[in-house]
Structure formats: structure tokens, C-alpha cells
PDB file of C-alpha atoms in Angstrom:
ATOM      1  CA  UNK A   1      44.760  31.156  38.805  1.00  0.00           C
ATOM      2  CA  UNK A   2      43.394  34.347  40.426  1.00  0.00           C
ATOM      3  CA  UNK A   3      41.342  36.829  38.422  1.00  0.00           C
ATOM      4  CA  UNK A   4      44.260  39.271  38.538  1.00  0.00           C
ATOM      5  CA  UNK A   5      46.608  36.660  37.089  1.00  0.00           C
ATOM      6  CA  UNK A   6      44.074  35.834  34.369  1.00  0.00           C
ATOM      7  CA  UNK A   7      43.645  39.548  33.640  1.00  0.00           C
ATOM      8  CA  UNK A   8      47.426  40.008  33.368  1.00  0.00           C
ATOM      9  CA  UNK A   9      47.762  36.987  31.086  1.00  0.00           C
ATOM     10  CA  UNK A  10      45.057  38.331  28.777  1.00  0.00           C
ATOM     11  CA  UNK A  11      46.999  41.564  28.301  1.00  0.00           C
ATOM     12  CA  UNK A  12      50.277  39.724  27.763  1.00  0.00           C
ATOM     13  CA  UNK A  13      48.761  37.415  25.172  1.00  0.00           C
ATOM     14  CA  UNK A  14      46.745  40.056  23.320  1.00  0.00           C
ATOM     15  CA  UNK A  15      49.713  42.368  22.914  1.00  0.00           C
ATOM     16  CA  UNK A  16      52.506  39.765  22.971  1.00  0.00           C
ATOM     17  CA  UNK A  17      54.032  41.961  25.661  1.00  0.00           C
ATOM     18  CA  UNK A  18      56.559  40.789  28.251  1.00  0.00           C
ATOM     19  CA  UNK A  19      56.907  44.079  30.133  1.00  0.00           C
ATOM     20  CA  UNK A  20      54.921  45.359  33.106  1.00  0.00           C
ATOM     21  CA  UNK A  21      51.353  45.159  31.823  1.00  0.00           C
ATOM     22  CA  UNK A  22      49.983  46.948  34.883  1.00  0.00           C
ATOM     23  CA  UNK A  23      51.373  50.230  33.547  1.00  0.00           C
ATOM     24  CA  UNK A  24      49.932  49.778  30.074  1.00  0.00           C
ATOM     25  CA  UNK A  25      47.620  52.334  28.528  1.00  0.00           C
ATOM     26  CA  UNK A  26      45.950  52.472  25.123  1.00  0.00           C
ATOM     27  CA  UNK A  27      48.433  53.208  22.320  1.00  0.00           C
ATOM     28  CA  UNK A  28      51.305  53.421  24.801  1.00  0.00           C
ATOM     29  CA  UNK A  29      52.788  50.504  22.910  1.00  0.00           C
ATOM     30  CA  UNK A  30      52.515  49.915  19.178  1.00  0.00           C
ATOM     31  CA  UNK A  31      50.721  46.613  19.748  1.00  0.00           C
ATOM     32  CA  UNK A  32      47.732  48.195  21.526  1.00  0.00           C
ATOM     33  CA  UNK A  33      46.004  49.728  18.524  1.00  0.00           C
ATOM     34  CA  UNK A  34      42.296  49.878  17.666  1.00  0.00           C
ATOM     35  CA  UNK A  35      42.268  46.336  16.280  1.00  0.00           C
ATOM     36  CA  UNK A  36      44.069  44.870  19.289  1.00  0.00           C
ATOM     37  CA  UNK A  37      41.688  46.830  21.523  1.00  0.00           C
ATOM     38  CA  UNK A  38      38.726  44.966  20.025  1.00  0.00           C
ATOM     39  CA  UNK A  39      40.556  41.668  20.404  1.00  0.00           C
ATOM     40  CA  UNK A  40      41.282  42.510  24.056  1.00  0.00           C
ATOM     41  CA  UNK A  41      37.606  43.294  24.648  1.00  0.00           C
ATOM     42  CA  UNK A  42      36.550  40.027  22.982  1.00  0.00           C
ATOM     43  CA  UNK A  43      38.937  37.949  25.094  1.00  0.00           C
ATOM     44  CA  UNK A  44      37.872  39.681  28.321  1.00  0.00           C
ATOM     45  CA  UNK A  45      34.236  38.976  27.489  1.00  0.00           C
ATOM     46  CA  UNK A  46      34.967  35.350  26.748  1.00  0.00           C
ATOM     47  CA  UNK A  47      37.209  34.673  29.751  1.00  0.00           C
ATOM     48  CA  UNK A  48      34.978  36.463  32.271  1.00  0.00           C
ATOM     49  CA  UNK A  49      31.645  35.605  30.614  1.00  0.00           C
ATOM     50  CA  UNK A  50      30.449  39.204  30.368  1.00  0.00           C
ATOM     51  CA  UNK A  51      29.222  41.553  27.644  1.00  0.00           C
ATOM     52  CA  UNK A  52      30.793  44.989  27.766  1.00  0.00           C
ATOM     53  CA  UNK A  53      28.772  48.140  27.064  1.00  0.00           C
ATOM     54  CA  UNK A  54      29.942  50.409  24.267  1.00  0.00           C
ATOM     55  CA  UNK A  55      30.750  53.250  26.695  1.00  0.00           C
ATOM     56  CA  UNK A  56      32.898  50.925  28.790  1.00  0.00           C
ATOM     57  CA  UNK A  57      34.813  49.750  25.705  1.00  0.00           C
ATOM     58  CA  UNK A  58      35.546  53.360  24.809  1.00  0.00           C
ATOM     59  CA  UNK A  59      36.529  54.206  28.403  1.00  0.00           C
ATOM     60  CA  UNK A  60      38.776  51.127  28.698  1.00  0.00           C
ATOM     61  CA  UNK A  61      41.958  53.127  28.225  1.00  0.00           C
ATOM     62  CA  UNK A  62      44.391  51.194  30.385  1.00  0.00           C
ATOM     63  CA  UNK A  63      45.111  48.183  32.576  1.00  0.00           C
ATOM     64  CA  UNK A  64      44.179  49.939  35.828  1.00  0.00           C
ATOM     65  CA  UNK A  65      41.151  51.756  34.401  1.00  0.00           C
ATOM     66  CA  UNK A  66      39.961  48.384  33.138  1.00  0.00           C
ATOM     67  CA  UNK A  67      39.957  46.937  36.652  1.00  0.00           C
ATOM     68  CA  UNK A  68      37.609  49.728  37.784  1.00  0.00           C
ATOM     69  CA  UNK A  69      35.347  49.242  34.758  1.00  0.00           C
ATOM     70  CA  UNK A  70      35.066  45.499  35.357  1.00  0.00           C
ATOM     71  CA  UNK A  71      33.731  46.159  38.868  1.00  0.00           C
ATOM     72  CA  UNK A  72      30.485  47.224  37.161  1.00  0.00           C
ATOM     73  CA  UNK A  73      30.187  43.630  35.983  1.00  0.00           C
ATOM     74  CA  UNK A  74      30.635  42.251  39.507  1.00  0.00           C
ATOM     75  CA  UNK A  75      34.202  41.312  38.677  1.00  0.00           C
ATOM     76  CA  UNK A  76      36.731  42.006  41.395  1.00  0.00           C
ATOM     77  CA  UNK A  77      40.154  41.712  39.826  1.00  0.00           C
ATOM     78  CA  UNK A  78      42.510  40.843  42.678  1.00  0.00           C
TER      79      UNK A  78
ATOM     80  CA  UNK B   1      18.771  35.897  -2.304  1.00  0.00           C
ATOM     81  CA  UNK B   2      20.752  36.317  -5.547  1.00  0.00           C
ATOM     82  CA  UNK B   3      22.952  39.356  -6.327  1.00  0.00           C
ATOM     83  CA  UNK B   4      24.146  40.527  -9.743  1.00  0.00           C
ATOM     84  CA  UNK B   5      27.513  42.058 -10.514  1.00  0.00           C
ATOM     85  CA  UNK B   6      25.923  45.502 -10.215  1.00  0.00           C
ATOM     86  CA  UNK B   7      24.685  44.568  -6.737  1.00  0.00           C
ATOM     87  CA  UNK B   8      28.173  43.322  -5.805  1.00  0.00           C
ATOM     88  CA  UNK B   9      29.687  46.632  -6.924  1.00  0.00           C
ATOM     89  CA  UNK B  10      27.175  48.478  -4.780  1.00  0.00           C
ATOM     90  CA  UNK B  11      27.973  46.322  -1.762  1.00  0.00           C
ATOM     91  CA  UNK B  12      31.755  46.126  -1.667  1.00  0.00           C
ATOM     92  CA  UNK B  13      34.613  48.331  -2.877  1.00  0.00           C
ATOM     93  CA  UNK B  14      36.775  46.060  -5.047  1.00  0.00           C
ATOM     94  CA  UNK B  15      36.849  47.002  -8.710  1.00  0.00           C
ATOM     95  CA  UNK B  16      38.397  45.760 -11.970  1.00  0.00           C
ATOM     96  CA  UNK B  17      41.084  44.465 -12.252  1.00  0.00           C
ATOM     97  CA  UNK B  18      40.846  43.342  -8.635  1.00  0.00           C
ATOM     98  CA  UNK B  19      37.278  42.110  -8.442  1.00  0.00           C
ATOM     99  CA  UNK B  20      37.227  38.324  -8.498  1.00  0.00           C
ATOM    100  CA  UNK B  21      33.588  37.302  -8.154  1.00  0.00           C
ATOM    101  CA  UNK B  22      30.978  37.563 -10.908  1.00  0.00           C
ATOM    102  CA  UNK B  23      27.735  36.769  -9.178  1.00  0.00           C
ATOM    103  CA  UNK B  24      26.293  35.900  -5.790  1.00  0.00           C
ATOM    104  CA  UNK B  25      24.038  32.914  -6.321  1.00  0.00           C
ATOM    105  CA  UNK B  26      22.833  32.870  -2.728  1.00  0.00           C
ATOM    106  CA  UNK B  27      23.369  35.018   0.325  1.00  0.00           C
ATOM    107  CA  UNK B  28      21.879  35.088   3.780  1.00  0.00           C
ATOM    108  CA  UNK B  29      23.142  38.313   5.386  1.00  0.00           C
ATOM    109  CA  UNK B  30      24.987  37.632   8.608  1.00  0.00           C
ATOM    110  CA  UNK B  31      25.270  33.915   7.814  1.00  0.00           C
ATOM    111  CA  UNK B  32      26.701  32.818   4.461  1.00  0.00           C
ATOM    112  CA  UNK B  33      27.280  33.692   0.793  1.00  0.00           C
ATOM    113  CA  UNK B  34      27.867  31.643  -2.322  1.00  0.00           C
ATOM    114  CA  UNK B  35      29.561  33.177  -5.368  1.00  0.00           C
ATOM    115  CA  UNK B  36      30.703  32.091  -8.783  1.00  0.00           C
ATOM    116  CA  UNK B  37      33.691  33.262 -10.764  1.00  0.00           C
ATOM    117  CA  UNK B  38      34.089  32.425 -14.454  1.00  0.00           C
ATOM    118  CA  UNK B  39      37.711  32.251 -15.553  1.00  0.00           C
ATOM    119  CA  UNK B  40      38.498  32.891 -19.213  1.00  0.00           C
ATOM    120  CA  UNK B  41      41.811  33.366 -20.977  1.00  0.00           C
ATOM    121  CA  UNK B  42      40.955  37.069 -21.204  1.00  0.00           C
ATOM    122  CA  UNK B  43      41.885  37.490 -17.528  1.00  0.00           C
ATOM    123  CA  UNK B  44      44.862  39.882 -17.368  1.00  0.00           C
ATOM    124  CA  UNK B  45      47.154  37.514 -15.462  1.00  0.00           C
ATOM    125  CA  UNK B  46      46.897  34.359 -17.586  1.00  0.00           C
ATOM    126  CA  UNK B  47      49.386  35.407 -20.288  1.00  0.00           C
ATOM    127  CA  UNK B  48      52.045  35.960 -17.624  1.00  0.00           C
ATOM    128  CA  UNK B  49      51.062  33.261 -15.104  1.00  0.00           C
ATOM    129  CA  UNK B  50      52.190  31.278 -17.024  1.00  0.00           C
ATOM    130  CA  UNK B  51      52.700  31.517 -20.768  1.00  0.00           C
ATOM    131  CA  UNK B  52      53.019  27.738 -21.138  1.00  0.00           C
ATOM    132  CA  UNK B  53      50.673  26.785 -18.280  1.00  0.00           C
ATOM    133  CA  UNK B  54      48.031  29.452 -17.624  1.00  0.00           C
ATOM    134  CA  UNK B  55      46.511  29.121 -14.142  1.00  0.00           C
ATOM    135  CA  UNK B  56      45.059  31.399 -11.494  1.00  0.00           C
ATOM    136  CA  UNK B  57      47.657  32.821  -9.056  1.00  0.00           C
ATOM    137  CA  UNK B  58      47.152  31.807  -5.434  1.00  0.00           C
ATOM    138  CA  UNK B  59      46.703  35.382  -4.206  1.00  0.00           C
ATOM    139  CA  UNK B  60      43.796  35.823  -6.602  1.00  0.00           C
ATOM    140  CA  UNK B  61      42.176  32.629  -5.377  1.00  0.00           C
ATOM    141  CA  UNK B  62      42.479  33.902  -1.799  1.00  0.00           C
ATOM    142  CA  UNK B  63      41.074  37.270  -2.851  1.00  0.00           C
ATOM    143  CA  UNK B  64      38.069  35.586  -4.469  1.00  0.00           C
ATOM    144  CA  UNK B  65      37.445  33.737  -1.198  1.00  0.00           C
ATOM    145  CA  UNK B  66      37.609  36.862   0.922  1.00  0.00           C
ATOM    146  CA  UNK B  67      35.486  38.891  -1.507  1.00  0.00           C
ATOM    147  CA  UNK B  68      32.770  36.271  -1.120  1.00  0.00           C
ATOM    148  CA  UNK B  69      33.291  36.333   2.638  1.00  0.00           C
ATOM    149  CA  UNK B  70      32.837  40.142   2.653  1.00  0.00           C
ATOM    150  CA  UNK B  71      29.394  39.646   1.137  1.00  0.00           C
ATOM    151  CA  UNK B  72      28.287  37.718   4.242  1.00  0.00           C
ATOM    152  CA  UNK B  73      28.347  40.897   6.351  1.00  0.00           C
ATOM    153  CA  UNK B  74      28.398  43.838   3.917  1.00  0.00           C
ATOM    154  CA  UNK B  75      24.881  42.734   2.940  1.00  0.00           C
ATOM    155  CA  UNK B  76      23.682  43.476   6.482  1.00  0.00           C
ATOM    156  CA  UNK B  77      21.603  46.635   6.888  1.00  0.00           C
ATOM    157  CA  UNK B  78      23.737  49.765   6.748  1.00  0.00           C
ATOM    158  CA  UNK B  79      26.970  47.938   5.883  1.00  0.00           C
ATOM    159  CA  UNK B  80      27.115  48.283   2.069  1.00  0.00           C
ATOM    160  CA  UNK B  81      30.066  50.247   0.743  1.00  0.00           C
ATOM    161  CA  UNK B  82      32.229  49.998   3.851  1.00  0.00           C
ATOM    162  CA  UNK B  83      35.967  49.579   3.313  1.00  0.00           C
ATOM    163  CA  UNK B  84      37.516  46.480   4.865  1.00  0.00           C
ATOM    164  CA  UNK B  85      41.001  45.360   5.863  1.00  0.00           C
ATOM    165  CA  UNK B  86      42.574  41.951   6.243  1.00  0.00           C
ATOM    166  CA  UNK B  87      43.603  41.192   9.820  1.00  0.00           C
ATOM    167  CA  UNK B  88      44.511  37.549   9.509  1.00  0.00           C
ATOM    168  CA  UNK B  89      44.497  34.652   7.076  1.00  0.00           C
ATOM    169  CA  UNK B  90      44.854  31.182   8.575  1.00  0.00           C
ATOM    170  CA  UNK B  91      44.988  27.655   7.230  1.00  0.00           C
ATOM    171  CA  UNK B  92      45.196  28.655   3.568  1.00  0.00           C
ATOM    172  CA  UNK B  93      45.184  25.493   1.503  1.00  0.00           C
ATOM    173  CA  UNK B  94      45.412  24.915  -2.261  1.00  0.00           C
ATOM    174  CA  UNK B  95      44.314  21.605  -3.721  1.00  0.00           C
ATOM    175  CA  UNK B  96      44.042  22.007  -7.483  1.00  0.00           C
ATOM    176  CA  UNK B  97      44.975  24.473 -10.207  1.00  0.00           C
ATOM    177  CA  UNK B  98      42.284  26.694 -11.709  1.00  0.00           C
ATOM    178  CA  UNK B  99      42.693  27.112 -15.467  1.00  0.00           C
ATOM    179  CA  UNK B 100      40.946  29.037 -18.262  1.00  0.00           C
ATOM    180  CA  UNK B 101      37.437  27.685 -18.781  1.00  0.00           C
ATOM    181  CA  UNK B 102      36.917  26.761 -15.128  1.00  0.00           C
ATOM    182  CA  UNK B 103      33.914  28.008 -13.171  1.00  0.00           C
ATOM    183  CA  UNK B 104      34.742  28.418  -9.503  1.00  0.00           C
ATOM    184  CA  UNK B 105      32.043  28.156  -6.845  1.00  0.00           C
ATOM    185  CA  UNK B 106      32.914  29.845  -3.562  1.00  0.00           C
ATOM    186  CA  UNK B 107      31.108  29.197  -0.281  1.00  0.00           C
ATOM    187  CA  UNK B 108      31.758  31.568   2.619  1.00  0.00           C
ATOM    188  CA  UNK B 109      30.463  31.307   6.167  1.00  0.00           C
ATOM    189  CA  UNK B 110      30.401  34.078   8.752  1.00  0.00           C
ATOM    190  CA  UNK B 111      31.215  32.722  12.211  1.00  0.00           C
ATOM    191  CA  UNK B 112      30.962  36.054  14.028  1.00  0.00           C
ATOM    192  CA  UNK B 113      30.677  39.755  13.326  1.00  0.00           C
ATOM    193  CA  UNK B 114      31.099  41.996  16.302  1.00  0.00           C
ATOM    194  CA  UNK B 115      32.234  45.622  16.671  1.00  0.00           C
ATOM    195  CA  UNK B 116      33.714  45.756  13.200  1.00  0.00           C
ATOM    196  CA  UNK B 117      35.578  42.457  13.232  1.00  0.00           C
ATOM    197  CA  UNK B 118      34.343  39.595  11.062  1.00  0.00           C
ATOM    198  CA  UNK B 119      35.552  36.031  11.465  1.00  0.00           C
ATOM    199  CA  UNK B 120      34.809  33.194   9.105  1.00  0.00           C
ATOM    200  CA  UNK B 121      35.759  30.588   6.550  1.00  0.00           C
ATOM    201  CA  UNK B 122      35.562  30.226   2.788  1.00  0.00           C
ATOM    202  CA  UNK B 123      36.311  27.497   0.308  1.00  0.00           C
ATOM    203  CA  UNK B 124      36.153  27.209  -3.453  1.00  0.00           C
ATOM    204  CA  UNK B 125      35.613  24.319  -5.816  1.00  0.00           C
ATOM    205  CA  UNK B 126      35.559  23.572  -9.528  1.00  0.00           C
ATOM    206  CA  UNK B 127      33.223  20.829 -10.759  1.00  0.00           C
ATOM    207  CA  UNK B 128      32.780  19.752  -7.148  1.00  0.00           C
ATOM    208  CA  UNK B 129      36.519  19.411  -6.543  1.00  0.00           C
ATOM    209  CA  UNK B 130      37.956  21.595  -3.780  1.00  0.00           C
ATOM    210  CA  UNK B 131      40.475  24.152  -5.038  1.00  0.00           C
ATOM    211  CA  UNK B 132      41.235  26.486  -2.153  1.00  0.00           C
ATOM    212  CA  UNK B 133      40.158  27.304   1.409  1.00  0.00           C
ATOM    213  CA  UNK B 134      41.120  29.638   4.258  1.00  0.00           C
ATOM    214  CA  UNK B 135      39.949  31.179   7.517  1.00  0.00           C
ATOM    215  CA  UNK B 136      39.682  34.962   7.654  1.00  0.00           C
ATOM    216  CA  UNK B 137      39.655  37.767  10.171  1.00  0.00           C
ATOM    217  CA  UNK B 138      38.613  41.032   8.541  1.00  0.00           C
ATOM    218  CA  UNK B 139      38.022  44.458  10.041  1.00  0.00           C
ATOM    219  CA  UNK B 140      35.757  47.346   9.121  1.00  0.00           C
ATOM    220  CA  UNK B 141      37.910  50.359  10.129  1.00  0.00           C
ATOM    221  CA  UNK B 142      35.014  52.831  10.210  1.00  0.00           C
ATOM    222  CA  UNK B 143      33.307  50.720  12.890  1.00  0.00           C
ATOM    223  CA  UNK B 144      36.497  50.001  14.843  1.00  0.00           C
ATOM    224  CA  UNK B 145      37.070  53.732  15.045  1.00  0.00           C
ATOM    225  CA  UNK B 146      33.817  54.234  16.948  1.00  0.00           C
ATOM    226  CA  UNK B 147      35.055  51.948  19.750  1.00  0.00           C
ATOM    227  CA  UNK B 148      38.515  53.501  20.050  1.00  0.00           C
ATOM    228  CA  UNK B 149      39.323  54.808  23.552  1.00  0.00           C
ATOM    229  CA  UNK B 150      39.358  58.598  23.615  1.00  0.00           C
TER     230      UNK B 150
END
């Protein structure tokens, strides 16, 4: 499974969302609230073996923004 | 480290009639806590649950577990007095009734506490016999808020 597929699956599982996750942004759907945001961060850290900085967690406001943020951790999501 | 009822009140926000631990007999902040709860017929729920067979309602047993669990991380520096919310209860199991006169011992273990989300396990026993157990996921909203995307 590519990193992009893994990344998509993480969003789908965290939010139990079957729609187009690539368009998702924080609080755009009811399921992406502050609690789910922390769960998303925890799963990303576990799956990609990274530890996110506080500023990056706060800036992680959407699927696409997240891909840019993860580049800082030498993760190319494609 | 042992904590009295006054210490418990200073650490977490539950109050009578919804406080279900009497004393912390041992706590290692960030790791584990052990509590005791003495049940007497003076508890407000015994006359109605049930008149002919007084025993502790399941939701109160679960609450006593989670209140002990809260003490595993609210005893960390700077955490006392924070409000908490349930996120998830898994694998709740009840093995034996608790009746007036019983002394419940509750052991809680903190598996992780990160960015305002605590994960762990607690179980209670009376006279060495297991009564109830569950896994918990609990949040501290004031901490979660600090990580919320702007």
C-alpha cells in the first residue's frame, strides 16, 4: 500500500467517512472534532513512526495541508 | 503515596452524591492508583436498588473505576482540578454483586496520557474477588482545546 493510500485509510477510519477524504478540512464534518483530531494525530504518528510538533498539530487543518506538514518529517505522501 | 478524601477532592471534580472513592491507598502519578470505597447501607441508592436485594448499581461501579483512573493522571504536576470527559468505555465486565458492608479495592493503570487523552484500565475487587473491570479513554477538554486547529 502506498503512503497516500495509507494516509487516505487513516482519515477514513478515524472519521468513519466514506466520502472524498482529500477534500476534508477540520470541522467540515461533524466527525472531525477536537477529540477526533487528537486521535488522527496519534494514528498518523503510530503508522508513520513520527512525533508531531505542537505547532504542526495546530496547523494540521485539512487533508491537503497535512500532506505538506508531513514533508517536514521526510514523509512524501504520494 | 497515600491521599485522603480531602486530597481527592482537591485533585478531581466529582462531589457527593457522585463521588465513589473514599481514599487513595497508593498512587504513582502517571502510572497507577489504588483506591478503596466503603459501601454502607447509608448510600443513597441502596433503598431503591433494590429494596429486597440492596446492591451497587453497575454505573456506580464503573464510575468508581474511572474516578480511580482519573487519579493516575490528575496527580501529575499542574493537572489537579481539571475537568474530564468520557470518550470510550470498552470491555466492561461485572463478576459479582457489591452489597452493603463490602469494601471495594480498585486498581487503575494508566497506559498512556498524551495531549489531553488518557488511556487505561481499572478493576475492582472485594475480599480478593474480582467485581468489575473496564478499559477507559478519557479526555481533558482544556488540554485538547490547546491543540485545536485554528
